PDB file of N, CA and C in Angstrom:
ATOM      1  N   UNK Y   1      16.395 -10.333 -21.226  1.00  0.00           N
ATOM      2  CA  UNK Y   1      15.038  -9.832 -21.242  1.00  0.00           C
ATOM      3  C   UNK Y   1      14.817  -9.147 -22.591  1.00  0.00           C
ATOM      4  N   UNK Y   2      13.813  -9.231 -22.812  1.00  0.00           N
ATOM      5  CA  UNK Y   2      13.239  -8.846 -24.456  1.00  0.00           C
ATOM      6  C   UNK Y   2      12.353  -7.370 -24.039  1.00  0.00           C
ATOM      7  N   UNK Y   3      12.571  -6.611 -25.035  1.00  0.00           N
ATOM      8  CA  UNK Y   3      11.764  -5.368 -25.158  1.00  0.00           C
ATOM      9  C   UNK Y   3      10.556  -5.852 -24.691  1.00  0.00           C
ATOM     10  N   UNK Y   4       9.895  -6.893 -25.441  1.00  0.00           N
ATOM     11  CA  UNK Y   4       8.596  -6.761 -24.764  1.00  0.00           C
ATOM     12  C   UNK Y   4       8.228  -7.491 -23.508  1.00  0.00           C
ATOM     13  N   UNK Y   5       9.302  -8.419 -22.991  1.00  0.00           N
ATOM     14  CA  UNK Y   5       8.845  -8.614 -21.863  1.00  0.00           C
ATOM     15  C   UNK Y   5       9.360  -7.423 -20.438  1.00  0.00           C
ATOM     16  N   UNK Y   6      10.478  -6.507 -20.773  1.00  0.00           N
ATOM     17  CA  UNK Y   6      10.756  -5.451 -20.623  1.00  0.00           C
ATOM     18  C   UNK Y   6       9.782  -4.402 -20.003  1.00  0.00           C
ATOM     19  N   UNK Y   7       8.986  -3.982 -20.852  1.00  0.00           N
ATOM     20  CA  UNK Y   7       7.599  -3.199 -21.508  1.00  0.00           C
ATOM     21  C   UNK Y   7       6.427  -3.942 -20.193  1.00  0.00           C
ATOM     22  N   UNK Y   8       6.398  -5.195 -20.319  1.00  0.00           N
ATOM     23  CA  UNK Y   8       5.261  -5.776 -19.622  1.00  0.00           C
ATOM     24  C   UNK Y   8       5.968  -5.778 -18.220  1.00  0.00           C
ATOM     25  N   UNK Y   9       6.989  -5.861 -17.767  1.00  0.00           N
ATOM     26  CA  UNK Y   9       7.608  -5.830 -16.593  1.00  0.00           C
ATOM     27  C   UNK Y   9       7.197  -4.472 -15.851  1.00  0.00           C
ATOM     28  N   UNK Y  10       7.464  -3.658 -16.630  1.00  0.00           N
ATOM     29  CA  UNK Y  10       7.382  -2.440 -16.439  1.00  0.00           C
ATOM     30  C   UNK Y  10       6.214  -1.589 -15.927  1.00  0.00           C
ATOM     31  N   UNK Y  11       5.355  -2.426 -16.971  1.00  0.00           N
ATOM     32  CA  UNK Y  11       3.772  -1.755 -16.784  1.00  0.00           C
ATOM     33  C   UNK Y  11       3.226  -2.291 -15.509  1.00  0.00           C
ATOM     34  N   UNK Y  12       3.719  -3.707 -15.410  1.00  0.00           N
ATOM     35  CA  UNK Y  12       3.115  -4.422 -14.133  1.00  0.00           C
ATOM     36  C   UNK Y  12       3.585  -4.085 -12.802  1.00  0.00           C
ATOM     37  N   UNK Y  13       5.126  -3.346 -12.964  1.00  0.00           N
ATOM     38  CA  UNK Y  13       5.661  -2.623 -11.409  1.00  0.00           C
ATOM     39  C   UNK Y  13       4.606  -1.559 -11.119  1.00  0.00           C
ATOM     40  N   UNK Y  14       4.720  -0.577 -12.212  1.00  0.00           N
ATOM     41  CA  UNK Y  14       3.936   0.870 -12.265  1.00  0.00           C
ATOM     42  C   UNK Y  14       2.657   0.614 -11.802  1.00  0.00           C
ATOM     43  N   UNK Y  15       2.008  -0.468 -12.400  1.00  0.00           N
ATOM     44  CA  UNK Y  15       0.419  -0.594 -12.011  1.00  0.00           C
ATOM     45  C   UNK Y  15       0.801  -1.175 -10.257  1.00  0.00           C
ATOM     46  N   UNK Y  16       1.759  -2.377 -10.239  1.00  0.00           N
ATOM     47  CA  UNK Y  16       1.939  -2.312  -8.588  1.00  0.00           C
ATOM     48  C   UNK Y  16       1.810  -1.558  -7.653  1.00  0.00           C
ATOM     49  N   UNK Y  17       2.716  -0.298  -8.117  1.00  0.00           N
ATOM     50  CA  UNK Y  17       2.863   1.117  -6.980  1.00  0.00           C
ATOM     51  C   UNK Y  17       1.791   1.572  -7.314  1.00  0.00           C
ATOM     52  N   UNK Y  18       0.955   1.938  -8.155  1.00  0.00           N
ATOM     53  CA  UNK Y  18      -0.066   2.649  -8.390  1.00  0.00           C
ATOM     54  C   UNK Y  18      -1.251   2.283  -7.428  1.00  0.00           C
ATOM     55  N   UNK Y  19      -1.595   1.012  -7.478  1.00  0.00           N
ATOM     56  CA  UNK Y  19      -2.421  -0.064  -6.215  1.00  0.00           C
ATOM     57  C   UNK Y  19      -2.153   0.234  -5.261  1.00  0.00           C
ATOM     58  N   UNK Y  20      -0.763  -0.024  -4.402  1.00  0.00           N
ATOM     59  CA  UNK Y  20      -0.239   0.252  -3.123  1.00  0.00           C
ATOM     60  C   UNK Y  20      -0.489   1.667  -3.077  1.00  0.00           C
ATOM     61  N   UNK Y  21      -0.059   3.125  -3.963  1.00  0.00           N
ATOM     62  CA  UNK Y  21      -0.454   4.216  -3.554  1.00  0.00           C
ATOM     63  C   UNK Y  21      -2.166   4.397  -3.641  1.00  0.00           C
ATOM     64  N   UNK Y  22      -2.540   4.192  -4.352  1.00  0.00           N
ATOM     65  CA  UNK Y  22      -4.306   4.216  -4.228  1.00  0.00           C
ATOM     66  C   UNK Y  22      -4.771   3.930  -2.761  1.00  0.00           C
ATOM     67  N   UNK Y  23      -4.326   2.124  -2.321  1.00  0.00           N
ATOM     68  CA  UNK Y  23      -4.586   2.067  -1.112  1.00  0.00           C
ATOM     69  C   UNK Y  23      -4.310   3.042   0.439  1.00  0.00           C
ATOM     70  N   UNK Y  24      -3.107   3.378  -0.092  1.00  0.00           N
ATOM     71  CA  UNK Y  24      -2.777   4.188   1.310  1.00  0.00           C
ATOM     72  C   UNK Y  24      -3.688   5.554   1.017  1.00  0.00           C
ATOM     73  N   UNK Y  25      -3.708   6.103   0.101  1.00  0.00           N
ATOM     74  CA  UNK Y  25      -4.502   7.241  -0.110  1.00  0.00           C
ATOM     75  C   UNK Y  25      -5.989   7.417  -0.359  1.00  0.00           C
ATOM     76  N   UNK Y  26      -6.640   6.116  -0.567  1.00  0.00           N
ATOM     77  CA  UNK Y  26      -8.393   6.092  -0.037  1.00  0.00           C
ATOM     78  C   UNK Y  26      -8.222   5.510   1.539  1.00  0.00           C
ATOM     79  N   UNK Y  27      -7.495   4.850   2.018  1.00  0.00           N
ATOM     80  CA  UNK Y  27      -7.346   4.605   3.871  1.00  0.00           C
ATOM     81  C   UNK Y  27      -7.534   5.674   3.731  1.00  0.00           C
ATOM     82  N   UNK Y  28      -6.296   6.694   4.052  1.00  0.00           N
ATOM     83  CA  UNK Y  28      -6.129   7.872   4.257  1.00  0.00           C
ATOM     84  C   UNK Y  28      -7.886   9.131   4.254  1.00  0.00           C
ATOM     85  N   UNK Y  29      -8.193   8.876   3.258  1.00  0.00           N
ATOM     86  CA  UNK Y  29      -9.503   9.738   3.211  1.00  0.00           C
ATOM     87  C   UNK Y  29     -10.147   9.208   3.637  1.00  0.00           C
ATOM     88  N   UNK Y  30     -10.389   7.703   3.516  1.00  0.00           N
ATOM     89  CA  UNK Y  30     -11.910   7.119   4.339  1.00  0.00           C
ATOM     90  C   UNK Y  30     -11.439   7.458   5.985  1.00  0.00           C
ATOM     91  N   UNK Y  31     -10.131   7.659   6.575  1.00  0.00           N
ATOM     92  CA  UNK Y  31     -10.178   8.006   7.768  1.00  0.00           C
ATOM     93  C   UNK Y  31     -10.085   9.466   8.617  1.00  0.00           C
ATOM     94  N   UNK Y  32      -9.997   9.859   7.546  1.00  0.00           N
ATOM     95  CA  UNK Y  32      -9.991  11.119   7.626  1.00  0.00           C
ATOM     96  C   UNK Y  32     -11.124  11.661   7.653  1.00  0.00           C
ATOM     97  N   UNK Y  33     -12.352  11.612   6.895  1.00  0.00           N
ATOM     98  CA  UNK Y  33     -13.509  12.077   6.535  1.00  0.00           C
ATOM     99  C   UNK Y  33     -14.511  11.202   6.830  1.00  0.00           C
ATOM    100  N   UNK Y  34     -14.015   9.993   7.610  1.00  0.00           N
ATOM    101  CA  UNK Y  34     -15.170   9.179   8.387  1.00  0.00           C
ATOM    102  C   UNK Y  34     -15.849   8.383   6.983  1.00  0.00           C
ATOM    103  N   UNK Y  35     -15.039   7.913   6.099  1.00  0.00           N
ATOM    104  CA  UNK Y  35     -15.961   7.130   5.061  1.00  0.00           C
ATOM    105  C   UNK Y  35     -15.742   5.831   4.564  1.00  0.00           C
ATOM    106  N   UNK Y  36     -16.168   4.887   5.666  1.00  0.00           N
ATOM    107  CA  UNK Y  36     -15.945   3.468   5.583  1.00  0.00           C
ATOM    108  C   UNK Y  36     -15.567   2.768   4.022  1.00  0.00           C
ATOM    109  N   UNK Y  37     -16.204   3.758   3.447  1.00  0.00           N
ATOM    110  CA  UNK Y  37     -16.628   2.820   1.798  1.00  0.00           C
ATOM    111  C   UNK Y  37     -14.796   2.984   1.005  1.00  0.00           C
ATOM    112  N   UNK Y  38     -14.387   4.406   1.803  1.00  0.00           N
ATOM    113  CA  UNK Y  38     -13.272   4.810   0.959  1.00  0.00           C
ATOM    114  C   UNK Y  38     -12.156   4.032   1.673  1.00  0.00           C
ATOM    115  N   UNK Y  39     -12.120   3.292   2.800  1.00  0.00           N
ATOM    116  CA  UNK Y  39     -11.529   2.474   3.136  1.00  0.00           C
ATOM    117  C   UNK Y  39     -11.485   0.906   2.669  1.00  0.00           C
ATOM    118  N   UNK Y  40     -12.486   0.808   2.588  1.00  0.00           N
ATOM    119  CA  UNK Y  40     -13.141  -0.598   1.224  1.00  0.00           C
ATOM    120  C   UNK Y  40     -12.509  -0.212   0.121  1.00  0.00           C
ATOM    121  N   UNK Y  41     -12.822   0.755  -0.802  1.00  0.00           N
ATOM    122  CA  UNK Y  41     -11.902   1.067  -1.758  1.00  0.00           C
ATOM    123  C   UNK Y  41     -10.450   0.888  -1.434  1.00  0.00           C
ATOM    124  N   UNK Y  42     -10.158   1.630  -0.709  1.00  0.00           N
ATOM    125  CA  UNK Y  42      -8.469   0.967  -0.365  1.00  0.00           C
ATOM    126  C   UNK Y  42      -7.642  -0.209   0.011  1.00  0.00           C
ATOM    127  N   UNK Y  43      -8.427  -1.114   0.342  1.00  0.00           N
ATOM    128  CA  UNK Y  43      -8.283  -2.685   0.354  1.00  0.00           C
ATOM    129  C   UNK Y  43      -8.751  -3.132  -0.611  1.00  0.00           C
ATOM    130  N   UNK Y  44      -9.324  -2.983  -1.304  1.00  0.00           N
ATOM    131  CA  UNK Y  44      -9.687  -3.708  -3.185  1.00  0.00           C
ATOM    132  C   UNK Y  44      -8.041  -2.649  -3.464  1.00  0.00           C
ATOM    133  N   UNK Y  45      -7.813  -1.948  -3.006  1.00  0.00           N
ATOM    134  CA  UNK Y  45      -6.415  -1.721  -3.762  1.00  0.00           C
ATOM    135  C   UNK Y  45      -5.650  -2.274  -3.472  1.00  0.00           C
ATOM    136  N   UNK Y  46      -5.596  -2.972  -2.407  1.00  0.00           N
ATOM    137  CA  UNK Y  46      -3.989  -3.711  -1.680  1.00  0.00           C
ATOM    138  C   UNK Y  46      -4.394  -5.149  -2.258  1.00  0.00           C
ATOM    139  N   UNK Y  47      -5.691  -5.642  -2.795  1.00  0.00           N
ATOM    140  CA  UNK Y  47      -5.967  -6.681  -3.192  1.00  0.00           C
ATOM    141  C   UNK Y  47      -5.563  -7.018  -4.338  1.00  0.00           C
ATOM    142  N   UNK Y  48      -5.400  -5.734  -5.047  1.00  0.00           N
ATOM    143  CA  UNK Y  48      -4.839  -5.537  -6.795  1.00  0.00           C
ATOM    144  C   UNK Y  48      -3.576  -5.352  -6.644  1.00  0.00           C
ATOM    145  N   UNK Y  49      -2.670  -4.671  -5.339  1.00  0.00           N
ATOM    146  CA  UNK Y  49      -1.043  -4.831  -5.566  1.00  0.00           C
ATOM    147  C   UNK Y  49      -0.931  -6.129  -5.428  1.00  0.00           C
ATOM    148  N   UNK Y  50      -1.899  -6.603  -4.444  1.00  0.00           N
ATOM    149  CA  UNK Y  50      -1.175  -8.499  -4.050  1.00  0.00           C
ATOM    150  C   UNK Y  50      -0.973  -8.902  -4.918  1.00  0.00           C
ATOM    151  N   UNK Y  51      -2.515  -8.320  -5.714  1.00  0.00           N
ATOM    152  CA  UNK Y  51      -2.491  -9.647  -7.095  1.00  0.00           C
ATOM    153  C   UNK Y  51      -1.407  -9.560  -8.480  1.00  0.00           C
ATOM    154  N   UNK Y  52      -1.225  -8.091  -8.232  1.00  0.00           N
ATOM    155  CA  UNK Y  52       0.022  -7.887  -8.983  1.00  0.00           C
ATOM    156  C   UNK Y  52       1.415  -8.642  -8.855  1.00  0.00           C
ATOM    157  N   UNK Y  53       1.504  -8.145  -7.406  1.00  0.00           N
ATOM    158  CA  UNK Y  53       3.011  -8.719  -7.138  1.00  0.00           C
ATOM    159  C   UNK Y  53       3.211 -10.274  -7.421  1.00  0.00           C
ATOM    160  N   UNK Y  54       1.941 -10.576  -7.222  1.00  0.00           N
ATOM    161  CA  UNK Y  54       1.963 -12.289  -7.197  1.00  0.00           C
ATOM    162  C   UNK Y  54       2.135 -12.421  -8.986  1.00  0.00           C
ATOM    163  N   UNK Y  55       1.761 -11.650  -9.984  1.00  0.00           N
ATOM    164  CA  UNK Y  55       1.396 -11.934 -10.937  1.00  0.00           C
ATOM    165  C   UNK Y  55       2.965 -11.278 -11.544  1.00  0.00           C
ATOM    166  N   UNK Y  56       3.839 -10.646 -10.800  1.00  0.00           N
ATOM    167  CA  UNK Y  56       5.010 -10.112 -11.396  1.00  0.00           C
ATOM    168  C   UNK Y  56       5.925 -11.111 -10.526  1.00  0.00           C
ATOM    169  N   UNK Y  57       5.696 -12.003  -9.521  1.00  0.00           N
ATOM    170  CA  UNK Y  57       6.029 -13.274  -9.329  1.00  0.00           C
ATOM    171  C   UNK Y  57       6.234 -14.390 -10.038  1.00  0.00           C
ATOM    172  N   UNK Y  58       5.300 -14.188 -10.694  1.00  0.00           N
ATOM    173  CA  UNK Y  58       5.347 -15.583 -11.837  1.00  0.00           C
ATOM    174  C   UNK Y  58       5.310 -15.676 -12.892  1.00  0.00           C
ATOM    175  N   UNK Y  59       5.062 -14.072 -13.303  1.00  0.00           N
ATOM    176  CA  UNK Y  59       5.253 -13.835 -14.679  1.00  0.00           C
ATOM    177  C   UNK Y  59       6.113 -13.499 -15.488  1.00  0.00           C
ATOM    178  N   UNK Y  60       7.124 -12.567 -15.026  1.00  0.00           N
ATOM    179  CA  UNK Y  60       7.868 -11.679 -15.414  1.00  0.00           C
ATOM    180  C   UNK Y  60       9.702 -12.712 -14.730  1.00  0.00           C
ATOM    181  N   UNK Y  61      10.422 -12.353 -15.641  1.00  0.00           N
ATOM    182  CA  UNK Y  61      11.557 -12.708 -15.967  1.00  0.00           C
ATOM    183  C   UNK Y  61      12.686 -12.186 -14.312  1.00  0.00           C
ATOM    184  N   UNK Y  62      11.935 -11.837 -13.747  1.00  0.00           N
ATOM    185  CA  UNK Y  62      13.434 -10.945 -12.928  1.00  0.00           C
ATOM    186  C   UNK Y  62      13.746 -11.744 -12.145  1.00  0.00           C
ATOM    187  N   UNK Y  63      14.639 -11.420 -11.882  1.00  0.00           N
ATOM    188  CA  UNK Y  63      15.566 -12.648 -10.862  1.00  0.00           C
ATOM    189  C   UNK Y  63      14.564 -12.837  -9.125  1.00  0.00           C
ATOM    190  N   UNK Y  64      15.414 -14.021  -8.552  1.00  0.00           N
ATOM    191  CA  UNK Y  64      14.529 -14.680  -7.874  1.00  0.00           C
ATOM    192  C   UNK Y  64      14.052 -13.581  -6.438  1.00  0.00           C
ATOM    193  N   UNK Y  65      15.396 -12.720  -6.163  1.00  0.00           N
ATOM    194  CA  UNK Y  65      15.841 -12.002  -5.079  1.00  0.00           C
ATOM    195  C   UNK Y  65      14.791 -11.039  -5.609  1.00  0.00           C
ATOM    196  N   UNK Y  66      14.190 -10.140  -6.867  1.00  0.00           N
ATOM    197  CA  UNK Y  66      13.986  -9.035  -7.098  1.00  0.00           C
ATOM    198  C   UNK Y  66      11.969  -9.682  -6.771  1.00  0.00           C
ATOM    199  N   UNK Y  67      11.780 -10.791  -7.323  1.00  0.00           N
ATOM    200  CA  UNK Y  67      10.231 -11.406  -7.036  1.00  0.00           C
ATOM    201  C   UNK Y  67      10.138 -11.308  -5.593  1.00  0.00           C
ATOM    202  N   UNK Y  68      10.726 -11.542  -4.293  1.00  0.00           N
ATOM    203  CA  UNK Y  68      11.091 -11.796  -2.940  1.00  0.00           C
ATOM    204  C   UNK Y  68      10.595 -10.837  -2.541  1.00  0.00           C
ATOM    205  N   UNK Y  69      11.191  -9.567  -3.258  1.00  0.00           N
ATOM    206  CA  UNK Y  69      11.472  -7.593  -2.666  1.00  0.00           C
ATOM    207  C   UNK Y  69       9.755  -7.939  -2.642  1.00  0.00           C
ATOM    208  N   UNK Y  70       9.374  -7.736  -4.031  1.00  0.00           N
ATOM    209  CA  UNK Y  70       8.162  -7.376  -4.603  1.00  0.00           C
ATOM    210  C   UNK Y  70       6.838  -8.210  -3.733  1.00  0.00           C
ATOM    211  N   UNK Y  71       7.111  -9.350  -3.373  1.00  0.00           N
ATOM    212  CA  UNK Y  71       6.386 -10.182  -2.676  1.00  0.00           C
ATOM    213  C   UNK Y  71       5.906  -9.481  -1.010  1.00  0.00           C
ATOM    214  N   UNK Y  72       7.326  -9.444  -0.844  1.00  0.00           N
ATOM    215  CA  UNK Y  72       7.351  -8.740   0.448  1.00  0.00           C
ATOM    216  C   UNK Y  72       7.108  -7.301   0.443  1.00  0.00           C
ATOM    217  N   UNK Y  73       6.561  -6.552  -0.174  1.00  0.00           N
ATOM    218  CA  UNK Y  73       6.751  -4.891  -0.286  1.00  0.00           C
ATOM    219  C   UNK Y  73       5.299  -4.918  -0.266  1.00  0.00           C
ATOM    220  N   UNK Y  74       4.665  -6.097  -1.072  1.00  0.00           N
ATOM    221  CA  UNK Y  74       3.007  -5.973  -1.728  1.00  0.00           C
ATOM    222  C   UNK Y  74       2.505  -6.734   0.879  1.00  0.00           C
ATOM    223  N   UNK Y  75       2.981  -7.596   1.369  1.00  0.00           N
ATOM    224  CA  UNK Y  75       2.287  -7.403   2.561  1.00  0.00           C
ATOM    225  C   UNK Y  75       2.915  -6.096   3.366  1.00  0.00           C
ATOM    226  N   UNK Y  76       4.382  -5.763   3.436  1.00  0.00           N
ATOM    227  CA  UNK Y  76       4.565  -4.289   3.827  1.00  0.00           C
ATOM    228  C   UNK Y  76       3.199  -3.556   3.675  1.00  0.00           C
ATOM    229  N   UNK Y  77       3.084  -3.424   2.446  1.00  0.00           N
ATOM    230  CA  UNK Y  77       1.813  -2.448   2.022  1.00  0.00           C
ATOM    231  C   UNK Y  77       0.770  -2.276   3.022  1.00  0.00           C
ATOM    232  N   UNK Y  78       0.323  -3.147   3.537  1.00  0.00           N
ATOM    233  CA  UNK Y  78      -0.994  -4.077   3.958  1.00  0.00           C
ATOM    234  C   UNK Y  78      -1.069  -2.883   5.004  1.00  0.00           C
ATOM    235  N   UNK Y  79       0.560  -3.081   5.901  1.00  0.00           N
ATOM    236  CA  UNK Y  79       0.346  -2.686   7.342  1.00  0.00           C
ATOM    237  C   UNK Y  79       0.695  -0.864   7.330  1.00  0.00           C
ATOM    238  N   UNK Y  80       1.691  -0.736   6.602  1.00  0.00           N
ATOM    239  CA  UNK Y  80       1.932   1.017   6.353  1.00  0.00           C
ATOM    240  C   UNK Y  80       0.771   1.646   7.063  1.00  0.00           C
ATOM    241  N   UNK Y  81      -0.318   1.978   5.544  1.00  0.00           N
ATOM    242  CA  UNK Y  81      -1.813   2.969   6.349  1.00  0.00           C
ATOM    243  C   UNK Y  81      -1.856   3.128   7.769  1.00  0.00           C
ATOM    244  N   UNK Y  82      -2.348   1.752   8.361  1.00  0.00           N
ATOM    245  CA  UNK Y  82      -2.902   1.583   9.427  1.00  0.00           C
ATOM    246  C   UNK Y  82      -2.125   1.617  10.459  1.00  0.00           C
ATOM    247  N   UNK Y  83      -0.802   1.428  10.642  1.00  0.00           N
ATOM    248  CA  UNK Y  83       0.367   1.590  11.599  1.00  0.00           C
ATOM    249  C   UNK Y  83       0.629   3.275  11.287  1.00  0.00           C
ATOM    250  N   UNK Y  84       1.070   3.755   9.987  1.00  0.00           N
ATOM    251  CA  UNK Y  84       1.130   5.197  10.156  1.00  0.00           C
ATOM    252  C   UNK Y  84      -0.203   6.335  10.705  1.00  0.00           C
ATOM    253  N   UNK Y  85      -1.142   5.573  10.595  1.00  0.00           N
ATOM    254  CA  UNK Y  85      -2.545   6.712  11.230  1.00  0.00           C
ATOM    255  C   UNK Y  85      -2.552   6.494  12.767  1.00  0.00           C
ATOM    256  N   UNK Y  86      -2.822   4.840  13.396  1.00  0.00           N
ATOM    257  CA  UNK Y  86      -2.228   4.616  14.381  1.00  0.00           C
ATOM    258  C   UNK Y  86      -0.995   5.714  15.310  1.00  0.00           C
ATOM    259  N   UNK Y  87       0.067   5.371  14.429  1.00  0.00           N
ATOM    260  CA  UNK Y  87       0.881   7.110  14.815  1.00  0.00           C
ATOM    261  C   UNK Y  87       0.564   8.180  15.179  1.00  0.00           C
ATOM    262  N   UNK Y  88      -0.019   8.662  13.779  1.00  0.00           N
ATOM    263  CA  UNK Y  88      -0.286  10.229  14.248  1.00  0.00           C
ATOM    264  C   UNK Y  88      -1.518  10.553  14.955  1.00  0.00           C
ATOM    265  N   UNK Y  89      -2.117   9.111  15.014  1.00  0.00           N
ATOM    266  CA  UNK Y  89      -3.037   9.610  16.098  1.00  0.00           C
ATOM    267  C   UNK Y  89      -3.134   9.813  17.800  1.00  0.00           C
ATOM    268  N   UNK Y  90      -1.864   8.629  18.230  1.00  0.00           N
ATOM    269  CA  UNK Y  90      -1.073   9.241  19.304  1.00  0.00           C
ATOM    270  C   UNK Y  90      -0.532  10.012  19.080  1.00  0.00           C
ATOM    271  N   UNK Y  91       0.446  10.778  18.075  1.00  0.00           N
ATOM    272  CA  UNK Y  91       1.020  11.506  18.244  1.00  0.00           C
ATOM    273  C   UNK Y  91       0.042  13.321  18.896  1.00  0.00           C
ATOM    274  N   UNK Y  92      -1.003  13.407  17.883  1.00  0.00           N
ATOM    275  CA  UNK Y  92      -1.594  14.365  18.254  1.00  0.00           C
ATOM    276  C   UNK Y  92      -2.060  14.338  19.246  1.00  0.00           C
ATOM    277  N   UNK Y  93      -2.473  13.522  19.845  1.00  0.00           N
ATOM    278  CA  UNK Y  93      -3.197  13.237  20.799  1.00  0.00           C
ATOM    279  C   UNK Y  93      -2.340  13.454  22.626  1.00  0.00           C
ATOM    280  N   UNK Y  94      -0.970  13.027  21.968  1.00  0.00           N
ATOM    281  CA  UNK Y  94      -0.468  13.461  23.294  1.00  0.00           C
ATOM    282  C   UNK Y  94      -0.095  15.109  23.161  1.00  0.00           C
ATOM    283  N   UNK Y  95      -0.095  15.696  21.742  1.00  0.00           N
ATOM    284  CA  UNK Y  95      -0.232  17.249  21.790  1.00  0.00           C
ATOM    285  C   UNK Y  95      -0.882  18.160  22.024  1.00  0.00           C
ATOM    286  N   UNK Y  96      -2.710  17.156  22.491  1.00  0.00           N
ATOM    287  CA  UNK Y  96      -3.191  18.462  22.461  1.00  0.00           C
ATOM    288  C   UNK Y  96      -3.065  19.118  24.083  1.00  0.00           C
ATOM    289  N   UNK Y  97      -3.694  19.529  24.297  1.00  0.00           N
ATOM    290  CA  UNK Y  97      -3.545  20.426  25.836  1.00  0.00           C
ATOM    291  C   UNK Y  97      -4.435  19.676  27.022  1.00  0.00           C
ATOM    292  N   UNK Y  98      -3.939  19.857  27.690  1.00  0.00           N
ATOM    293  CA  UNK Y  98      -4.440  18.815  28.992  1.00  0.00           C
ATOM    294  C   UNK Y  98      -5.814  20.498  29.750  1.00  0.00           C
ATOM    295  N   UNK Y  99      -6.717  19.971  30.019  1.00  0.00           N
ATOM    296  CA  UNK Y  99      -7.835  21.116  30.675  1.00  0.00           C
ATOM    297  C   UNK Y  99      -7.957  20.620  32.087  1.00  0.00           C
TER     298      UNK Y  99
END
């Protein structure tokens, strides 16, 4: 691998996680604060890790096993948010107090 394809590898993981964290963290507020739009925002983010991962799929030099992770981490992504709110929303829910 060459410095600069190195460099571009690099930028394209970082911008990956950056997408995947954006997404979980506008879910997160659009469900929190009741704001559909910030949930839209957060799927145009999982739309930009896809398109990443797919694009550090075919672009970038790393071995076949390390494109696979990345492939598979970018639909992981998808389900995280919505399975972890799912959670804690039973979870609280069986905490609060029975009247």
């Amino acid at each position: 691998m060459t410095p600069d394809t190195l460099l571009e590898t690099a930028a394209l993981l970082g911008l990956f996680v950056l997408a995947g964290g954006g997404y979980g963290g506008f879910y997160s507020a659009g469900r929190i604060w009741s704001r559909p739009a910030l949930i839209r925002v957060g799927s145009v983010c999982w739309v930009a890790a896809f398109a990443l991962a797919l694009a550090i799929a075919v672009l970038t030099p790393l071995d076949l096993g390390w494109k696979v992770l990345i492939l598979a981490s970018a639909f992981v992504y998808a389900i995280i948010p919505p399975m972890t709110w799912r959670y804690l929303e039973r979870l609280h829910h069986e905490q609060e107090p029975q009247r």
